[in-house]
PDB file of C-alpha atoms in Angstrom:
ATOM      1  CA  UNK A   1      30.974  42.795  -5.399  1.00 42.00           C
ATOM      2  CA  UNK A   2      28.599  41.110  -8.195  1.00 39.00           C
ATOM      3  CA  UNK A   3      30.155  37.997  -7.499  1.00 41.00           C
ATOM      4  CA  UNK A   4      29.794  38.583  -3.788  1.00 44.00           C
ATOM      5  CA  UNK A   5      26.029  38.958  -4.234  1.00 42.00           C
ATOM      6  CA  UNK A   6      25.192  35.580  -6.300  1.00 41.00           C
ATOM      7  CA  UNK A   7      27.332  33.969  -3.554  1.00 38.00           C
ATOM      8  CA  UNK A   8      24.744  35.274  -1.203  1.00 40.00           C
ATOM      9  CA  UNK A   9      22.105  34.219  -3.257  1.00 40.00           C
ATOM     10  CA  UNK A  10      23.228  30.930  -4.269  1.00 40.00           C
ATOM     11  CA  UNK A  11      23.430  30.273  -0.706  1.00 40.00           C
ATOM     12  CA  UNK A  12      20.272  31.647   0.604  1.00 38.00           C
ATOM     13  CA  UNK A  13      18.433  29.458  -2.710  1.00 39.00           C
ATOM     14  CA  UNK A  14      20.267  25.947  -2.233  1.00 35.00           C
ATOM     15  CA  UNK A  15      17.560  25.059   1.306  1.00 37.00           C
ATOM     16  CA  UNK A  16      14.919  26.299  -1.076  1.00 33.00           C
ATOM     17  CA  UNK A  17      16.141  23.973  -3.584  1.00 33.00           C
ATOM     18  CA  UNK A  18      17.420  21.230  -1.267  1.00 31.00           C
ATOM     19  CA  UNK A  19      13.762  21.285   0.279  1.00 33.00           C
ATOM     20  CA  UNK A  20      12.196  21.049  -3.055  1.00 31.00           C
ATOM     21  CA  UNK A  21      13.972  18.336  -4.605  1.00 32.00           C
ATOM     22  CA  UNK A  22      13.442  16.320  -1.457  1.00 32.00           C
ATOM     23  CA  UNK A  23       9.834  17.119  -1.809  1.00 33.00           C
ATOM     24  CA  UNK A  24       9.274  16.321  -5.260  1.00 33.00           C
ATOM     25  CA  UNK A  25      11.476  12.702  -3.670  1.00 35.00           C
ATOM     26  CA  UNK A  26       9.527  11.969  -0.917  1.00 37.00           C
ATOM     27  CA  UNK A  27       6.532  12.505  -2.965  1.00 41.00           C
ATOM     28  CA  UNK A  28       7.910   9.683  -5.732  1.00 49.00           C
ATOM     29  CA  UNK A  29       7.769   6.851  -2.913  1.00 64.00           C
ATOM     30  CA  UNK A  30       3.842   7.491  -2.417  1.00 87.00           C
ATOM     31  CA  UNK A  31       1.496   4.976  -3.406  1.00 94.00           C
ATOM     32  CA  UNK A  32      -1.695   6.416  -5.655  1.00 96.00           C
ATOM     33  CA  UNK A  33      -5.014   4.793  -5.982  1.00 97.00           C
ATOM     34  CA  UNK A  34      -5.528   4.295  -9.318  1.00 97.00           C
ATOM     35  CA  UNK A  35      -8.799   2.452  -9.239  1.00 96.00           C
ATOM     36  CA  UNK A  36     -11.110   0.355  -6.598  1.00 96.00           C
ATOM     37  CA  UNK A  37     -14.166  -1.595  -6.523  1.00 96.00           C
ATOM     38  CA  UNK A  38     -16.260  -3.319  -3.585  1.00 95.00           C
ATOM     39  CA  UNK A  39     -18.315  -6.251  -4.663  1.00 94.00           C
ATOM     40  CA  UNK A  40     -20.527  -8.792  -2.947  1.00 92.00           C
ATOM     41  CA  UNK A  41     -20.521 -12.192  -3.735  1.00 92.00           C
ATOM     42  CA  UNK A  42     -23.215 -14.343  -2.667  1.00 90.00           C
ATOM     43  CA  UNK A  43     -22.693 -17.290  -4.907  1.00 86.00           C
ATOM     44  CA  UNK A  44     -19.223 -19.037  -3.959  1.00 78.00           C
ATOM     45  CA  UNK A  45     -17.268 -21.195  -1.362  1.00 84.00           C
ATOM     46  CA  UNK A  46     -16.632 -18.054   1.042  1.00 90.00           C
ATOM     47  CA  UNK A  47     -19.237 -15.297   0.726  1.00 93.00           C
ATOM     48  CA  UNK A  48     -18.269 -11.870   1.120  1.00 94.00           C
ATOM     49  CA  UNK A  49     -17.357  -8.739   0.324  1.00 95.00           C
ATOM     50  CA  UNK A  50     -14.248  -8.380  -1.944  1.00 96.00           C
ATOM     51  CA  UNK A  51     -12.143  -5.471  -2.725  1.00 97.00           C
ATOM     52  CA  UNK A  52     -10.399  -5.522  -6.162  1.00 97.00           C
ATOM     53  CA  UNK A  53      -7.786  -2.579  -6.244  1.00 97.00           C
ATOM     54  CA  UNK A  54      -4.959  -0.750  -8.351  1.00 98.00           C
ATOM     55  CA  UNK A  55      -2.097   0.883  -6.913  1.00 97.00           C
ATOM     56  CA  UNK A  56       0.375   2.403  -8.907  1.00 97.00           C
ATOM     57  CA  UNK A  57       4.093   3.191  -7.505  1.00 96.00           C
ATOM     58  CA  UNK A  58       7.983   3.207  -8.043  1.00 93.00           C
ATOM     59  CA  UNK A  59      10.350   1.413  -5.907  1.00 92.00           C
ATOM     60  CA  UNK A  60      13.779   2.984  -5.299  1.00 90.00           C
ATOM     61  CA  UNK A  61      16.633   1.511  -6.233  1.00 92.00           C
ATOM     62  CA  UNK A  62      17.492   0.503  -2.811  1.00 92.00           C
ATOM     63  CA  UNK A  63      14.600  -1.463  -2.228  1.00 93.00           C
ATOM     64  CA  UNK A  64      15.035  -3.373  -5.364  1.00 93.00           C
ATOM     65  CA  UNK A  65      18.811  -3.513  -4.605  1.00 93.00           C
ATOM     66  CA  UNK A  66      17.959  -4.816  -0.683  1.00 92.00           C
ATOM     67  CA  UNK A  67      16.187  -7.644  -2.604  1.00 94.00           C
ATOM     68  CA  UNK A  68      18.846  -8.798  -4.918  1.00 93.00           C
ATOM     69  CA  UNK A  69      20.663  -8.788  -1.813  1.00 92.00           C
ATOM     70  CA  UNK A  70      18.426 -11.335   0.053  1.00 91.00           C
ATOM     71  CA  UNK A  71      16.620  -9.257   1.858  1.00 93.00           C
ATOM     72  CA  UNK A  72      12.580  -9.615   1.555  1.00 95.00           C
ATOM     73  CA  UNK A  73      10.125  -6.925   1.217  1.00 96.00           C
ATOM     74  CA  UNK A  74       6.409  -7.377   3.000  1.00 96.00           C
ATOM     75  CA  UNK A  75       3.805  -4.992   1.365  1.00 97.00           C
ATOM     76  CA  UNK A  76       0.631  -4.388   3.823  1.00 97.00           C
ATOM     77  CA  UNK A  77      -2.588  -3.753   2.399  1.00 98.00           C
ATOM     78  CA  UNK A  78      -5.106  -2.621   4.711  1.00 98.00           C
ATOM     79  CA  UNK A  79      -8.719  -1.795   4.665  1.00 98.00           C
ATOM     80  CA  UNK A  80     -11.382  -0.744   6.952  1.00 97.00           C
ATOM     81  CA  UNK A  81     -15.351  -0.016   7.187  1.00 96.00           C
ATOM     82  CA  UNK A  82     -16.677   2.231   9.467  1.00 95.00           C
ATOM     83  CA  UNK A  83     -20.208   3.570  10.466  1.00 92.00           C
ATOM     84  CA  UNK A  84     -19.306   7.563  11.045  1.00 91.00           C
ATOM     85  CA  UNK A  85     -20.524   8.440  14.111  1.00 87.00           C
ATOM     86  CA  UNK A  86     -20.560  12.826  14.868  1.00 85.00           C
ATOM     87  CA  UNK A  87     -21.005  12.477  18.273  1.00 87.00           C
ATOM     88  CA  UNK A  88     -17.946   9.781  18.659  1.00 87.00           C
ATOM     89  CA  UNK A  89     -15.035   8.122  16.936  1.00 89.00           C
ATOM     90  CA  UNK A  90     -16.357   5.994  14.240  1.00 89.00           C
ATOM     91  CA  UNK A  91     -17.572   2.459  14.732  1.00 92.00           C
ATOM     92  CA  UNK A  92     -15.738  -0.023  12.977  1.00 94.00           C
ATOM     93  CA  UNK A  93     -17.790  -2.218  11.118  1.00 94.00           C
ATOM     94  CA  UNK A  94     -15.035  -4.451   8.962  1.00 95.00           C
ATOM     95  CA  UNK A  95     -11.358  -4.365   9.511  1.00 97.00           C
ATOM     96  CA  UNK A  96      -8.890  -6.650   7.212  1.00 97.00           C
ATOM     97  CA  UNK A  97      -5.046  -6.768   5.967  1.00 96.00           C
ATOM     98  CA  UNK A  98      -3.223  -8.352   3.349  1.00 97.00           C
ATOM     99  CA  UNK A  99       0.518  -8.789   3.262  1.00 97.00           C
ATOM    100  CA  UNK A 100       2.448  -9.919   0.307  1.00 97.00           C
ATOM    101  CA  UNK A 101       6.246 -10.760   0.567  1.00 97.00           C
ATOM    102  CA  UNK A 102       8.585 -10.350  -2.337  1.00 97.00           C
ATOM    103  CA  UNK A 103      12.242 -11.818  -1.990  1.00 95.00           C
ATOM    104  CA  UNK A 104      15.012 -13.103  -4.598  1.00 95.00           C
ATOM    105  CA  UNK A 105      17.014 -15.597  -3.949  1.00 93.00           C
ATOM    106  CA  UNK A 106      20.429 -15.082  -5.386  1.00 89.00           C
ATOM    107  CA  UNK A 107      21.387 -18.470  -5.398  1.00 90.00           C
ATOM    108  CA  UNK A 108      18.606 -19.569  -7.728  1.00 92.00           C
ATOM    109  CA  UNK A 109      18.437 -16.450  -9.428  1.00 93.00           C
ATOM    110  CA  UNK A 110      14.584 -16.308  -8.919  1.00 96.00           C
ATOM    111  CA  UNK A 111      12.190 -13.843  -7.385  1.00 97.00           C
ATOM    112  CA  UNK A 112       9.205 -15.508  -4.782  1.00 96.00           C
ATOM    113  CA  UNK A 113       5.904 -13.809  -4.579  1.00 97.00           C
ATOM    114  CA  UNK A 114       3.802 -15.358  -1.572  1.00 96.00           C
ATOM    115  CA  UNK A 115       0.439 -14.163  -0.650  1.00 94.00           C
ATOM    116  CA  UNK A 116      -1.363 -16.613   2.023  1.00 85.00           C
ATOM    117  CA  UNK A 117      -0.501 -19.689   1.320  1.00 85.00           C
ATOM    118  CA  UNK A 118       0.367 -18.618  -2.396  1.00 90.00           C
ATOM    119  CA  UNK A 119       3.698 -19.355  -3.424  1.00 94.00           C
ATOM    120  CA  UNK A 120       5.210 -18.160  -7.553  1.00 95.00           C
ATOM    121  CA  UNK A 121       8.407 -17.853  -8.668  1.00 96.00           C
ATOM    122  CA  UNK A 122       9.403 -15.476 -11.375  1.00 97.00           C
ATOM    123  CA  UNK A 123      12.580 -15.021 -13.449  1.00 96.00           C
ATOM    124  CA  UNK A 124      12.348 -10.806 -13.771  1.00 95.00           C
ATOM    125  CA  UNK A 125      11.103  -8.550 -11.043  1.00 95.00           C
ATOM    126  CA  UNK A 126       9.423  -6.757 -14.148  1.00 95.00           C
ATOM    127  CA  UNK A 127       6.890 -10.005 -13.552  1.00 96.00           C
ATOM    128  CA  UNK A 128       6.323  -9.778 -10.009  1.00 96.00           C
ATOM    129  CA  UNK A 129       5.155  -6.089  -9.966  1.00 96.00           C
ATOM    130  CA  UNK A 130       1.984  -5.749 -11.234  1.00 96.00           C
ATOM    131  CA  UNK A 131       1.064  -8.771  -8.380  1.00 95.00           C
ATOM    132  CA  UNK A 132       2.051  -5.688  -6.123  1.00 96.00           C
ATOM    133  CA  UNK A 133      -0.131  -3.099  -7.818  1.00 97.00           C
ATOM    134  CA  UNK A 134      -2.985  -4.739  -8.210  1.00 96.00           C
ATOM    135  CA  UNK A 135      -4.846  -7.195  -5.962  1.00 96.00           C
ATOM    136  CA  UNK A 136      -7.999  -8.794  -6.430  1.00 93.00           C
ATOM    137  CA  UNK A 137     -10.559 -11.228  -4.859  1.00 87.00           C
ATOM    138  CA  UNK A 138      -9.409  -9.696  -1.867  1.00 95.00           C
ATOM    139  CA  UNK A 139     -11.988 -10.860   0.624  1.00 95.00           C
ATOM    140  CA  UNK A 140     -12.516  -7.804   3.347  1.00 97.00           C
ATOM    141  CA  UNK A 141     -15.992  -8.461   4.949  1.00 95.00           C
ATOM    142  CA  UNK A 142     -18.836 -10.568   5.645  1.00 94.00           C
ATOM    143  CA  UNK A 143     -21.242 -10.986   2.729  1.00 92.00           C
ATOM    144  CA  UNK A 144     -24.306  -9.198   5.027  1.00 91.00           C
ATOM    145  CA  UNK A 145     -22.446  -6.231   6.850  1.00 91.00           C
ATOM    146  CA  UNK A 146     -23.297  -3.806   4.745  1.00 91.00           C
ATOM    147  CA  UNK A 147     -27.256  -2.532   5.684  1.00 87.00           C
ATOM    148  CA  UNK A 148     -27.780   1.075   4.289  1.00 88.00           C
ATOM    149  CA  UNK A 149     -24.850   2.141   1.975  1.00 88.00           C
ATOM    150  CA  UNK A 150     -25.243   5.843   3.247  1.00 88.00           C
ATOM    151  CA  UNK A 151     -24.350   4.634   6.809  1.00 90.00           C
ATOM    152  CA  UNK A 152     -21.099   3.293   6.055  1.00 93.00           C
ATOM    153  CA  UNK A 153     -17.937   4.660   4.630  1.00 95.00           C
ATOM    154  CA  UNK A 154     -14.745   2.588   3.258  1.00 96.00           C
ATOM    155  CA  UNK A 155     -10.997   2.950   2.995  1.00 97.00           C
ATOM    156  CA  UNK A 156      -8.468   1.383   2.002  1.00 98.00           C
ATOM    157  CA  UNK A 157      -4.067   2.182   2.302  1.00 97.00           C
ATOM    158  CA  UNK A 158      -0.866   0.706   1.169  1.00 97.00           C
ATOM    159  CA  UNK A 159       2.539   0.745   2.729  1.00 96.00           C
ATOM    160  CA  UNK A 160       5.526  -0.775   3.256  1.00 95.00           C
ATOM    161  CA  UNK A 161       6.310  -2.777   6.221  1.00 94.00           C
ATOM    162  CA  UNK A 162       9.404  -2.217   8.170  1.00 91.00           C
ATOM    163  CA  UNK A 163       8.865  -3.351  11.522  1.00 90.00           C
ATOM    164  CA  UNK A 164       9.067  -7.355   9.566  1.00 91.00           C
ATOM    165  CA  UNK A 165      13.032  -6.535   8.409  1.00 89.00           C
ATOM    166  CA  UNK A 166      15.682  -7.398  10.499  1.00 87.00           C
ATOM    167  CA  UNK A 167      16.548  -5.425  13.623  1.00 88.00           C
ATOM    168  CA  UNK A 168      19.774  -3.964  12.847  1.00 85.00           C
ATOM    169  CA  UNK A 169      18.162  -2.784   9.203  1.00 86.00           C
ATOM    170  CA  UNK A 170      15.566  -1.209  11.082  1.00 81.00           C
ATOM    171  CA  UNK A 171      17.746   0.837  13.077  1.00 84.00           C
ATOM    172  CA  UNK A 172      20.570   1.317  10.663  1.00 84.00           C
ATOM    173  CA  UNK A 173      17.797   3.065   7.473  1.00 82.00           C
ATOM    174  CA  UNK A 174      16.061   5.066  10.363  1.00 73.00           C
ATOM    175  CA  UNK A 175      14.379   8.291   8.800  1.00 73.00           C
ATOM    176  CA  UNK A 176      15.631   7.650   4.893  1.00 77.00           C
ATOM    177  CA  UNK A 177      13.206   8.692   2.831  1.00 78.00           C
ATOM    178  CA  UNK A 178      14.424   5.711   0.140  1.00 84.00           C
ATOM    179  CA  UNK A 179      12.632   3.577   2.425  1.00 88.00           C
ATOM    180  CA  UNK A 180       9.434   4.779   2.648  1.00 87.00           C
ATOM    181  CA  UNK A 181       6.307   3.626   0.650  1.00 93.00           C
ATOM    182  CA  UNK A 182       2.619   4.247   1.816  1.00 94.00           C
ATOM    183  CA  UNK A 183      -0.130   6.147   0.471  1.00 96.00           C
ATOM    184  CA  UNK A 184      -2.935   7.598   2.694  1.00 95.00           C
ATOM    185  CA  UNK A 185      -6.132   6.457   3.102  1.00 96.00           C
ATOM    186  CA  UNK A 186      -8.147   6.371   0.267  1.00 97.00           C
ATOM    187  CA  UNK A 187     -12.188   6.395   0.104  1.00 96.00           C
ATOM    188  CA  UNK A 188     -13.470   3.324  -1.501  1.00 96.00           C
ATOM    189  CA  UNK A 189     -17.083   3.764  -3.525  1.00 94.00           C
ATOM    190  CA  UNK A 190     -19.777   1.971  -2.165  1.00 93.00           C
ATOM    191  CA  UNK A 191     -22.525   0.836  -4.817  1.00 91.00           C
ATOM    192  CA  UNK A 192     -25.787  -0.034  -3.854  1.00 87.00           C
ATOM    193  CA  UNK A 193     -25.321  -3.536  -5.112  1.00 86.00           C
ATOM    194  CA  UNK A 194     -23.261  -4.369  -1.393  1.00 86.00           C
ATOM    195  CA  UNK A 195     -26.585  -3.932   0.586  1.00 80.00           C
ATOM    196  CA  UNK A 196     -28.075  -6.810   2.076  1.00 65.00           C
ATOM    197  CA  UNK A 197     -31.104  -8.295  -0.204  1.00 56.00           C
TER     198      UNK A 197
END
């Protein structure tokens, strides 16, 4: 009878648990802001506002094993301005994104970072990660958008991009979780240094 009973509870526990563990999972493949910071520059070749950020994430061992296999990653950095707006959807202001690929080619035994027209090569994937975490002179906006600080809000997200792998990927990792890498949108600070002069 005793054993009966843990039976019963063992099994009414295990979705508890199952759900949990796939929680605390899912939750591993988020991306977290660690840091960001708007600037304007005035004196250069392009003038603008630039967005230097931090991310700070883990890849699953299937993405880093899809890689070794041939099979490139692109990472999608996106960030947006907007002038909130109560009595309507917010008007967009400044809109940007930045993709950066990572492959490895097996047959060379090297990993290719390409942002733009940027092209490295790196012997360890140890080296190419912290070009994924954290990306600067990131130019987002035109030097004069911002006007009044306190009229404008920023954001900025991270996530994986699926729709650029090949078809019969797509369809064949559907909902898996091992997949998955995005954060939400996260509020960028704006400093009073971004207003026009």
């Amino acid at each position: 009878m005793l054993t009966r009973r843990r039976l019963c509870a063992c099994a009414l526990c295990s979705p508890i648990l199952l759900s949990t563990s796939l929680a605390v999972r899912a939750a591993g493949n988020d991306a977290q802001l660690m840091q960001a910071k708007l600037s304007r520059v005035t004196e250069d070749i392009t003038p603008g506002l630039y967005l230097t950020v931090d991310w700070e994430f883990d890849l699953s061992e299937i993405l880093v094993d899809s890689m070794k296999r041939g099979i490139p990653l692109y990472f999608e950095y996106e960030f947006r301005l907007e002038r909130p707006r109560w009595y309507w959807t917010n008007k967009k202001a400044a809109q940007s994104h930045l993709v950066q690929r990572v492959g490895y080619s097996p047959l060379s035994r090297r990993w290719r970072f390409s942002r733009g027209g940027l092209i490295q090569s790196f012997h360890t994937f140890e080296e190419v990660l912290p070009l994924l975490k954290h990306v600067g002179d990131w130019r987002v906006a035109d030097v004069d958008t911002v006007d009044d600080i306190d009229d404008f809000q920023a954001e900025t997200r991270l996530h994986l991009d699926l729709t650029k792998l090949p078809k019969p990927l797509q369809v064949s990792i559907g909902g898996n979780s091992d997949w998955a890498l995005e954060s939400d949108w996260e509020n960028v600070h704006l400093s009073k240094d971004l207003t026009r002069r």
